[in-house]
C-alpha cells in the first residue's frame, strides 16, 4: 500500500528535520539528499532501467537536460539536482521562472558547469519555447513550485508549462522529452488531485520523484494520471504518527488480502453469494455477474433474478442454485431499472430479505432507490460511475454534474459515503473507494479496455465473491471487515483481468481472464 498524506501535514513533519539537519549536518542537507535522489532516478530512467517509462535512446553526452526552476526549496532541489547531473556528464541548462531562485543551489549548479538561460518573462514565453524546442532536450525537470504553493501556476510559468505540454502533444509517442517532476508536477492540486479550469495548467510527468511520502493528490482523481512512474525518496519522516488520507492499493496488497479458501473449507464456509441481476430487457447482466463471481472463486451462488432470465443464467452457469437462502453477501441492481415498477419491486424484495450482517452491493438500478425506498448502512457498498453518482447526489440533495464528479472523484466519493453511511466505490479512470468513516482507497491499475458494456457487471460479480468469502472468514474468526479495502482488492483484480483481456474490449473476455489474473497473484 502506498499511503498518501495531506501536504500541510508533511510540511509540519518536515520542520524538525530541517532544524536538525541545519544543526547537525549543515545547511541544505535534506535538500541535497532530495536532489541526489532526483538526479539518480532521472539518470536511471534515461539509461532505460525503468521498464514502465519509455525514453528516447541517445549517448549520454547528447542527453540534454532542461531544469525549470522556481522560487523556494523545490527550485533548490532542482538546482542541486542539475549540479549532480552535470557532474555525471549530462549537458544541463537551468531555465528560471522566478527572480528569487535558491542562491546556494544556483551557486552549486554554476560551479558544476550548468548553463543558465535568462529568466522567462511574460513577453518572452514564445521565444523561450522556440529556444527549448530548438535545443531538443531529452528530459525536462519540473522544479517550479513546492508543496506550499496552491494551484494554479502563475504567469509566466503557466504559459510556459502550457506551451511545453502543447509541443509534446504534437510529437509522436516516445519522441518527446521525458518529463521528471521534482516532488510533484507543478500546479497539481495536492490535496484532492482535482482538475481546475477548462485549460490544463500543469505538465504531466513520466516520472515523479517525491520526497518523504506521497501527497494525497498524486494518488487520486485526475492527479493520479499526471505523476507517471512514482518513486518515493525517504527523508526520515515519522510516518507511524502521521495520519494518511488515502491508500493506493498495489499487487502485493491484493495477494495478501485475497480471500483464498482454506483446505478444510466446504461450499458454505467459503461464503454464499446471492445475485439479483439481469432482466428480460438486460439478460446479459445476470450472466456476466454470475460468471464473474464463479470465475473469481465463488463456491455457492444463489440466483435471485426473475424467472424469464433463469434459463439463460443456468445455461451459462449450471452450478447456480435458484432461489433465496442464507447468504454472506448479495448483489442487487445490475441489469435492472429503478423506473420499472416490476424491477423496483424485485430489488426491494431482495433488499428486505437480506440477513443481519449480510453485506449488500448496490449497483446500477438499485442506486436509483437510495434515499427513498432503500436506506444504506455500514454493510453496504455502492458502485456508481460518475453519471450514476451525479444522479445519486441529486437524490440526496446535492446538485452536481458528471463532469464535476469526474474532475474531483476523491471529494465526491467521500461526500456520498458520508451522506449514505455506506462505502462508495466510484468508478472511473482512477477508482476511488471511500468508507463512511473517512478512510479512502485509490486504484490506478485500470486500463481503457475496461470501458466497455458489461464491464461494471463483471466488477460486481468479482466484488460479490470477495465479500461473500471475506465475510464468511470474518464471521468464523470474529473479526471486522474493512469494506473499502476489500472493495479495492476486488476492483484491482477486475482491472488486472481487463489488462490481460486487452486488446479485446469485451466483458466476456474480461470474465475469461479472471482465473489468469488470480494465477498471477
PDB file of N, CA, C and O in Angstrom, residues 382-444:
ATOM      1  N   UNK A 382     -21.805   0.806  -2.448  1.00  0.00           N
ATOM      2  CA  UNK A 382     -22.426   1.405  -3.624  1.00  0.00           C
ATOM      3  C   UNK A 382     -21.373   1.528  -4.707  1.00  0.00           C
ATOM      4  O   UNK A 382     -20.251   1.953  -4.441  1.00  0.00           O
ATOM      5  N   UNK A 383     -21.734   1.187  -5.966  1.00  0.00           N
ATOM      6  CA  UNK A 383     -20.722   1.148  -7.036  1.00  0.00           C
ATOM      7  C   UNK A 383     -21.140   1.995  -8.238  1.00  0.00           C
ATOM      8  O   UNK A 383     -21.308   1.466  -9.343  1.00  0.00           O
ATOM      9  N   UNK A 384     -21.280   3.304  -8.091  1.00  0.00           N
ATOM     10  CA  UNK A 384     -21.695   4.132  -9.226  1.00  0.00           C
ATOM     11  C   UNK A 384     -20.521   4.536 -10.113  1.00  0.00           C
ATOM     12  O   UNK A 384     -19.379   4.638  -9.644  1.00  0.00           O
ATOM     13  N   UNK A 385     -20.814   4.775 -11.391  1.00  0.00           N
ATOM     14  CA  UNK A 385     -19.881   5.556 -12.212  1.00  0.00           C
ATOM     15  C   UNK A 385     -20.260   7.026 -12.030  1.00  0.00           C
ATOM     16  O   UNK A 385     -21.217   7.352 -11.291  1.00  0.00           O
ATOM     17  N   UNK A 386     -19.545   7.931 -12.683  1.00  0.00           N
ATOM     18  CA  UNK A 386     -19.739   9.361 -12.411  1.00  0.00           C
ATOM     19  C   UNK A 386     -21.156   9.825 -12.717  1.00  0.00           C
ATOM     20  O   UNK A 386     -21.722  10.642 -11.973  1.00  0.00           O
ATOM     21  N   UNK A 387     -21.748   9.324 -13.797  1.00  0.00           N
ATOM     22  CA  UNK A 387     -23.112   9.722 -14.125  1.00  0.00           C
ATOM     23  C   UNK A 387     -24.101   9.257 -13.073  1.00  0.00           C
ATOM     24  O   UNK A 387     -24.997  10.019 -12.657  1.00  0.00           O
ATOM     25  N   UNK A 388     -23.948   8.002 -12.628  1.00  0.00           N
ATOM     26  CA  UNK A 388     -24.821   7.493 -11.574  1.00  0.00           C
ATOM     27  C   UNK A 388     -24.574   8.220 -10.256  1.00  0.00           C
ATOM     28  O   UNK A 388     -25.502   8.448  -9.473  1.00  0.00           O
ATOM     29  N   UNK A 389     -23.330   8.601 -10.013  1.00  0.00           N
ATOM     30  CA  UNK A 389     -23.012   9.326  -8.791  1.00  0.00           C
ATOM     31  C   UNK A 389     -23.672  10.705  -8.779  1.00  0.00           C
ATOM     32  O   UNK A 389     -24.141  11.178  -7.734  1.00  0.00           O
ATOM     33  N   UNK A 390     -23.722  11.364  -9.941  1.00  0.00           N
ATOM     34  CA  UNK A 390     -24.380  12.672 -10.020  1.00  0.00           C
ATOM     35  C   UNK A 390     -25.872  12.530  -9.740  1.00  0.00           C
ATOM     36  O   UNK A 390     -26.469  13.355  -9.031  1.00  0.00           O
ATOM     37  N   UNK A 391     -26.494  11.475 -10.282  1.00  0.00           N
ATOM     38  CA  UNK A 391     -27.912  11.238 -10.024  1.00  0.00           C
ATOM     39  C   UNK A 391     -28.147  10.905  -8.558  1.00  0.00           C
ATOM     40  O   UNK A 391     -29.122  11.372  -7.944  1.00  0.00           O
ATOM     41  N   UNK A 392     -27.254  10.114  -7.976  1.00  0.00           N
ATOM     42  CA  UNK A 392     -27.379   9.767  -6.562  1.00  0.00           C
ATOM     43  C   UNK A 392     -27.229  11.006  -5.684  1.00  0.00           C
ATOM     44  O   UNK A 392     -27.983  11.184  -4.715  1.00  0.00           O
ATOM     45  N   UNK A 393     -26.285  11.865  -6.034  1.00  0.00           N
ATOM     46  CA  UNK A 393     -26.106  13.099  -5.269  1.00  0.00           C
ATOM     47  C   UNK A 393     -27.379  13.940  -5.307  1.00  0.00           C
ATOM     48  O   UNK A 393     -27.789  14.520  -4.283  1.00  0.00           O
ATOM     49  N   UNK A 394     -28.022  14.017  -6.464  1.00  0.00           N
ATOM     50  CA  UNK A 394     -29.270  14.783  -6.582  1.00  0.00           C
ATOM     51  C   UNK A 394     -30.365  14.180  -5.710  1.00  0.00           C
ATOM     52  O   UNK A 394     -31.144  14.906  -5.070  1.00  0.00           O
ATOM     53  N   UNK A 395     -30.433  12.838  -5.667  1.00  0.00           N
ATOM     54  CA  UNK A 395     -31.418  12.176  -4.806  1.00  0.00           C
ATOM     55  C   UNK A 395     -31.195  12.525  -3.340  1.00  0.00           C
ATOM     56  O   UNK A 395     -32.147  12.546  -2.547  1.00  0.00           O
ATOM     57  N   UNK A 396     -29.939  12.815  -2.983  1.00  0.00           N
ATOM     58  CA  UNK A 396     -29.588  13.103  -1.592  1.00  0.00           C
ATOM     59  C   UNK A 396     -29.523  14.595  -1.304  1.00  0.00           C
ATOM     60  O   UNK A 396     -29.092  14.999  -0.223  1.00  0.00           O
ATOM     61  N   UNK A 397     -29.929  15.416  -2.299  1.00  0.00           N
ATOM     62  CA  UNK A 397     -29.980  16.859  -2.079  1.00  0.00           C
ATOM     63  C   UNK A 397     -28.736  17.616  -2.462  1.00  0.00           C
ATOM     64  O   UNK A 397     -28.604  18.799  -2.134  1.00  0.00           O
ATOM     65  N   UNK A 398     -27.796  16.991  -3.168  1.00  0.00           N
ATOM     66  CA  UNK A 398     -26.575  17.668  -3.621  1.00  0.00           C
ATOM     67  C   UNK A 398     -26.645  17.788  -5.142  1.00  0.00           C
ATOM     68  O   UNK A 398     -26.582  16.788  -5.848  1.00  0.00           O
ATOM     69  N   UNK A 399     -26.751  18.985  -5.645  1.00  0.00           N
ATOM     70  CA  UNK A 399     -26.803  19.191  -7.094  1.00  0.00           C
ATOM     71  C   UNK A 399     -25.385  19.281  -7.652  1.00  0.00           C
ATOM     72  O   UNK A 399     -24.575  20.082  -7.188  1.00  0.00           O
ATOM     73  N   UNK A 400     -25.083  18.457  -8.631  1.00  0.00           N
ATOM     74  CA  UNK A 400     -23.769  18.479  -9.267  1.00  0.00           C
ATOM     75  C   UNK A 400     -23.907  17.898 -10.664  1.00  0.00           C
ATOM     76  O   UNK A 400     -24.999  17.581 -11.122  1.00  0.00           O
ATOM     77  N   UNK A 401     -22.787  17.753 -11.361  1.00  0.00           N
ATOM     78  CA  UNK A 401     -22.782  17.205 -12.709  1.00  0.00           C
ATOM     79  C   UNK A 401     -21.775  16.073 -12.799  1.00  0.00           C
ATOM     80  O   UNK A 401     -20.882  15.938 -11.947  1.00  0.00           O
ATOM     81  N   UNK A 402     -21.944  15.290 -13.855  1.00  0.00           N
ATOM     82  CA  UNK A 402     -20.987  14.212 -14.093  1.00  0.00           C
ATOM     83  C   UNK A 402     -19.574  14.775 -14.233  1.00  0.00           C
ATOM     84  O   UNK A 402     -18.613  14.225 -13.685  1.00  0.00           O
ATOM     85  N   UNK A 403     -19.434  15.893 -14.959  1.00  0.00           N
ATOM     86  CA  UNK A 403     -18.114  16.481 -15.200  1.00  0.00           C
ATOM     87  C   UNK A 403     -17.467  16.939 -13.892  1.00  0.00           C
ATOM     88  O   UNK A 403     -16.252  16.783 -13.691  1.00  0.00           O
ATOM     89  N   UNK A 404     -18.268  17.492 -12.997  1.00  0.00           N
ATOM     90  CA  UNK A 404     -17.731  17.941 -11.713  1.00  0.00           C
ATOM     91  C   UNK A 404     -17.217  16.761 -10.897  1.00  0.00           C
ATOM     92  O   UNK A 404     -16.144  16.830 -10.274  1.00  0.00           O
ATOM     93  N   UNK A 405     -17.966  15.674 -10.909  1.00  0.00           N
ATOM     94  CA  UNK A 405     -17.537  14.485 -10.165  1.00  0.00           C
ATOM     95  C   UNK A 405     -16.283  13.889 -10.784  1.00  0.00           C
ATOM     96  O   UNK A 405     -15.350  13.478 -10.084  1.00  0.00           O
ATOM     97  N   UNK A 406     -16.216  13.853 -12.109  1.00  0.00           N
ATOM     98  CA  UNK A 406     -15.021  13.320 -12.774  1.00  0.00           C
ATOM     99  C   UNK A 406     -13.790  14.171 -12.492  1.00  0.00           C
ATOM    100  O   UNK A 406     -12.674  13.644 -12.455  1.00  0.00           O
ATOM    101  N   UNK A 407     -13.981  15.467 -12.270  1.00  0.00           N
ATOM    102  CA  UNK A 407     -12.839  16.344 -12.005  1.00  0.00           C
ATOM    103  C   UNK A 407     -12.328  16.214 -10.580  1.00  0.00           C
ATOM    104  O   UNK A 407     -11.189  16.582 -10.286  1.00  0.00           O
ATOM    105  N   UNK A 408     -13.153  15.675  -9.663  1.00  0.00           N
ATOM    106  CA  UNK A 408     -12.736  15.543  -8.264  1.00  0.00           C
ATOM    107  C   UNK A 408     -13.415  14.330  -7.618  1.00  0.00           C
ATOM    108  O   UNK A 408     -14.226  14.476  -6.697  1.00  0.00           O
ATOM    109  N   UNK A 409     -13.105  13.123  -8.072  1.00  0.00           N
ATOM    110  CA  UNK A 409     -13.758  11.932  -7.503  1.00  0.00           C
ATOM    111  C   UNK A 409     -13.413  11.701  -6.040  1.00  0.00           C
ATOM    112  O   UNK A 409     -14.207  11.114  -5.301  1.00  0.00           O
ATOM    113  N   UNK A 410     -12.251  12.146  -5.599  1.00  0.00           N
ATOM    114  CA  UNK A 410     -11.847  11.966  -4.196  1.00  0.00           C
ATOM    115  C   UNK A 410     -12.846  12.649  -3.265  1.00  0.00           C
ATOM    116  O   UNK A 410     -13.324  12.063  -2.294  1.00  0.00           O
ATOM    117  N   UNK A 411     -13.183  13.898  -3.583  1.00  0.00           N
ATOM    118  CA  UNK A 411     -14.116  14.632  -2.732  1.00  0.00           C
ATOM    119  C   UNK A 411     -15.518  14.049  -2.826  1.00  0.00           C
ATOM    120  O   UNK A 411     -16.208  13.891  -1.806  1.00  0.00           O
ATOM    121  N   UNK A 412     -15.960  13.686  -4.030  1.00  0.00           N
ATOM    122  CA  UNK A 412     -17.341  13.256  -4.204  1.00  0.00           C
ATOM    123  C   UNK A 412     -17.588  11.855  -3.663  1.00  0.00           C
ATOM    124  O   UNK A 412     -18.678  11.573  -3.138  1.00  0.00           O
ATOM    125  N   UNK A 413     -16.623  10.976  -3.754  1.00  0.00           N
ATOM    126  CA  UNK A 413     -16.790   9.666  -3.124  1.00  0.00           C
ATOM    127  C   UNK A 413     -16.940   9.828  -1.615  1.00  0.00           C
ATOM    128  O   UNK A 413     -17.762   9.154  -0.975  1.00  0.00           O
ATOM    129  N   UNK A 414     -16.156  10.731  -1.046  1.00  0.00           N
ATOM    130  CA  UNK A 414     -16.237  10.983   0.396  1.00  0.00           C
ATOM    131  C   UNK A 414     -17.581  11.610   0.769  1.00  0.00           C
ATOM    132  O   UNK A 414     -18.187  11.251   1.796  1.00  0.00           O
ATOM    133  N   UNK A 415     -18.067  12.573  -0.053  1.00  0.00           N
ATOM    134  CA  UNK A 415     -19.376  13.186   0.215  1.00  0.00           C
ATOM    135  C   UNK A 415     -20.484  12.134   0.221  1.00  0.00           C
ATOM    136  O   UNK A 415     -21.323  12.090   1.131  1.00  0.00           O
ATOM    137  N   UNK A 416     -20.501  11.291  -0.798  1.00  0.00           N
ATOM    138  CA  UNK A 416     -21.566  10.301  -0.923  1.00  0.00           C
ATOM    139  C   UNK A 416     -21.492   9.253   0.179  1.00  0.00           C
ATOM    140  O   UNK A 416     -22.526   8.773   0.664  1.00  0.00           O
ATOM    141  N   UNK A 417     -20.271   8.883   0.588  1.00  0.00           N
ATOM    142  CA  UNK A 417     -20.133   7.931   1.688  1.00  0.00           C
ATOM    143  C   UNK A 417     -20.676   8.522   2.985  1.00  0.00           C
ATOM    144  O   UNK A 417     -21.361   7.838   3.760  1.00  0.00           O
ATOM    145  N   UNK A 418     -20.381   9.794   3.225  1.00  0.00           N
ATOM    146  CA  UNK A 418     -20.876  10.447   4.436  1.00  0.00           C
ATOM    147  C   UNK A 418     -22.395  10.583   4.408  1.00  0.00           C
ATOM    148  O   UNK A 418     -23.072  10.391   5.425  1.00  0.00           O
ATOM    149  N   UNK A 419     -22.950  10.892   3.239  1.00  0.00           N
ATOM    150  CA  UNK A 419     -24.401  11.094   3.122  1.00  0.00           C
ATOM    151  C   UNK A 419     -25.196   9.797   3.248  1.00  0.00           C
ATOM    152  O   UNK A 419     -26.317   9.786   3.764  1.00  0.00           O
ATOM    153  N   UNK A 420     -24.630   8.703   2.740  1.00  0.00           N
ATOM    154  CA  UNK A 420     -25.375   7.434   2.714  1.00  0.00           C
ATOM    155  C   UNK A 420     -25.018   6.501   3.866  1.00  0.00           C
ATOM    156  O   UNK A 420     -25.712   5.498   4.073  1.00  0.00           O
ATOM    157  N   UNK A 421     -23.921   6.803   4.596  1.00  0.00           N
ATOM    158  CA  UNK A 421     -23.424   5.928   5.673  1.00  0.00           C
ATOM    159  C   UNK A 421     -22.977   4.573   5.122  1.00  0.00           C
ATOM    160  O   UNK A 421     -22.919   3.581   5.858  1.00  0.00           O
ATOM    161  N   UNK A 422     -22.688   4.527   3.830  1.00  0.00           N
ATOM    162  CA  UNK A 422     -22.226   3.298   3.185  1.00  0.00           C
ATOM    163  C   UNK A 422     -20.867   3.558   2.546  1.00  0.00           C
ATOM    164  O   UNK A 422     -20.435   4.708   2.393  1.00  0.00           O
ATOM    165  N   UNK A 423     -20.173   2.484   2.162  1.00  0.00           N
ATOM    166  CA  UNK A 423     -18.929   2.626   1.408  1.00  0.00           C
ATOM    167  C   UNK A 423     -19.277   2.859  -0.052  1.00  0.00           C
ATOM    168  O   UNK A 423     -20.173   2.215  -0.601  1.00  0.00           O
ATOM    169  N   UNK A 424     -18.551   3.775  -0.683  1.00  0.00           N
ATOM    170  CA  UNK A 424     -18.819   4.141  -2.073  1.00  0.00           C
ATOM    171  C   UNK A 424     -17.596   3.832  -2.922  1.00  0.00           C
ATOM    172  O   UNK A 424     -16.488   4.307  -2.627  1.00  0.00           O
ATOM    173  N   UNK A 425     -17.796   3.012  -3.947  1.00  0.00           N
ATOM    174  CA  UNK A 425     -16.758   2.734  -4.945  1.00  0.00           C
ATOM    175  C   UNK A 425     -17.138   3.525  -6.195  1.00  0.00           C
ATOM    176  O   UNK A 425     -18.084   3.169  -6.893  1.00  0.00           O
ATOM    177  N   UNK A 426     -16.412   4.603  -6.432  1.00  0.00           N
ATOM    178  CA  UNK A 426     -16.699   5.488  -7.559  1.00  0.00           C
ATOM    179  C   UNK A 426     -15.806   5.088  -8.726  1.00  0.00           C
ATOM    180  O   UNK A 426     -14.585   5.262  -8.686  1.00  0.00           O
ATOM    181  N   UNK A 427     -16.438   4.535  -9.768  1.00  0.00           N
ATOM    182  CA  UNK A 427     -15.688   4.012 -10.911  1.00  0.00           C
ATOM    183  C   UNK A 427     -15.215   5.138 -11.819  1.00  0.00           C
ATOM    184  O   UNK A 427     -15.874   6.168 -11.945  1.00  0.00           O
ATOM    185  N   UNK A 428     -14.066   4.937 -12.463  1.00  0.00           N
ATOM    186  CA  UNK A 428     -13.529   5.925 -13.385  1.00  0.00           C
ATOM    187  C   UNK A 428     -12.110   5.563 -13.769  1.00  0.00           C
ATOM    188  O   UNK A 428     -11.621   4.470 -13.428  1.00  0.00           O
ATOM    189  N   UNK A 429     -11.397   6.447 -14.493  1.00  0.00           N
ATOM    190  CA  UNK A 429     -10.003   6.171 -14.857  1.00  0.00           C
ATOM    191  C   UNK A 429      -9.138   5.864 -13.630  1.00  0.00           C
ATOM    192  O   UNK A 429      -8.255   5.023 -13.684  1.00  0.00           O
ATOM    193  N   UNK A 430      -9.383   6.583 -12.528  1.00  0.00           N
ATOM    194  CA  UNK A 430      -8.880   6.166 -11.230  1.00  0.00           C
ATOM    195  C   UNK A 430     -10.097   5.834 -10.377  1.00  0.00           C
ATOM    196  O   UNK A 430     -11.035   6.616 -10.297  1.00  0.00           O
ATOM    197  N   UNK A 431     -10.099   4.667  -9.783  1.00  0.00           N
ATOM    198  CA  UNK A 431     -11.219   4.251  -8.953  1.00  0.00           C
ATOM    199  C   UNK A 431     -10.987   4.733  -7.528  1.00  0.00           C
ATOM    200  O   UNK A 431      -9.899   4.559  -6.983  1.00  0.00           O
ATOM    201  N   UNK A 432     -12.004   5.344  -6.937  1.00  0.00           N
ATOM    202  CA  UNK A 432     -11.902   5.884  -5.585  1.00  0.00           C
ATOM    203  C   UNK A 432     -12.916   5.187  -4.697  1.00  0.00           C
ATOM    204  O   UNK A 432     -14.095   5.115  -5.031  1.00  0.00           O
ATOM    205  N   UNK A 433     -12.458   4.655  -3.567  1.00  0.00           N
ATOM    206  CA  UNK A 433     -13.325   3.942  -2.632  1.00  0.00           C
ATOM    207  C   UNK A 433     -13.274   4.659  -1.291  1.00  0.00           C
ATOM    208  O   UNK A 433     -12.207   4.747  -0.677  1.00  0.00           O
ATOM    209  N   UNK A 434     -14.426   5.161  -0.842  1.00  0.00           N
ATOM    210  CA  UNK A 434     -14.485   5.916   0.409  1.00  0.00           C
ATOM    211  C   UNK A 434     -15.371   5.197   1.408  1.00  0.00           C
ATOM    212  O   UNK A 434     -16.530   4.891   1.121  1.00  0.00           O
ATOM    213  N   UNK A 435     -14.825   4.915   2.595  1.00  0.00           N
ATOM    214  CA  UNK A 435     -15.613   4.399   3.701  1.00  0.00           C
ATOM    215  C   UNK A 435     -16.327   5.554   4.392  1.00  0.00           C
ATOM    216  O   UNK A 435     -15.805   6.684   4.408  1.00  0.00           O
ATOM    217  N   UNK A 436     -17.486   5.319   4.990  1.00  0.00           N
ATOM    218  CA  UNK A 436     -18.173   6.421   5.682  1.00  0.00           C
ATOM    219  C   UNK A 436     -17.372   6.973   6.855  1.00  0.00           C
ATOM    220  O   UNK A 436     -17.564   8.120   7.257  1.00  0.00           O
ATOM    221  N   UNK A 437     -16.459   6.173   7.396  1.00  0.00           N
ATOM    222  CA  UNK A 437     -15.627   6.648   8.493  1.00  0.00           C
ATOM    223  C   UNK A 437     -14.494   7.540   8.068  1.00  0.00           C
ATOM    224  O   UNK A 437     -13.758   8.062   8.915  1.00  0.00           O
ATOM    225  N   UNK A 438     -14.284   7.710   6.755  1.00  0.00           N
ATOM    226  CA  UNK A 438     -13.265   8.631   6.285  1.00  0.00           C
ATOM    227  C   UNK A 438     -12.092   7.989   5.583  1.00  0.00           C
ATOM    228  O   UNK A 438     -11.356   8.665   4.874  1.00  0.00           O
ATOM    229  N   UNK A 439     -11.869   6.682   5.745  1.00  0.00           N
ATOM    230  CA  UNK A 439     -10.757   6.023   5.072  1.00  0.00           C
ATOM    231  C   UNK A 439     -11.030   5.946   3.575  1.00  0.00           C
ATOM    232  O   UNK A 439     -12.110   5.543   3.151  1.00  0.00           O
ATOM    233  N   UNK A 440     -10.045   6.339   2.771  1.00  0.00           N
ATOM    234  CA  UNK A 440     -10.201   6.345   1.321  1.00  0.00           C
ATOM    235  C   UNK A 440      -9.109   5.474   0.698  1.00  0.00           C
ATOM    236  O   UNK A 440      -7.949   5.531   1.110  1.00  0.00           O
ATOM    237  N   UNK A 441      -9.505   4.672  -0.272  1.00  0.00           N
ATOM    238  CA  UNK A 441      -8.549   3.870  -1.029  1.00  0.00           C
ATOM    239  C   UNK A 441      -8.655   4.260  -2.501  1.00  0.00           C
ATOM    240  O   UNK A 441      -9.721   4.639  -2.990  1.00  0.00           O
ATOM    241  N   UNK A 442      -7.523   4.164  -3.189  1.00  0.00           N
ATOM    242  CA  UNK A 442      -7.466   4.566  -4.589  1.00  0.00           C
ATOM    243  C   UNK A 442      -6.876   3.443  -5.421  1.00  0.00           C
ATOM    244  O   UNK A 442      -6.096   2.622  -4.923  1.00  0.00           O
ATOM    245  N   UNK A 443      -7.246   3.430  -6.680  1.00  0.00           N
ATOM    246  CA  UNK A 443      -6.791   2.386  -7.594  1.00  0.00           C
ATOM    247  C   UNK A 443      -6.464   3.025  -8.933  1.00  0.00           C
ATOM    248  O   UNK A 443      -7.324   3.653  -9.551  1.00  0.00           O
ATOM    249  N   UNK A 444      -5.215   2.882  -9.362  1.00  0.00           N
ATOM    250  CA  UNK A 444      -4.799   3.445 -10.648  1.00  0.00           C
ATOM    251  C   UNK A 444      -4.370   2.352 -11.610  1.00  0.00           C
ATOM    252  O   UNK A 444      -3.683   2.617 -12.584  1.00  0.00           O
TER     253      UNK A 444
END
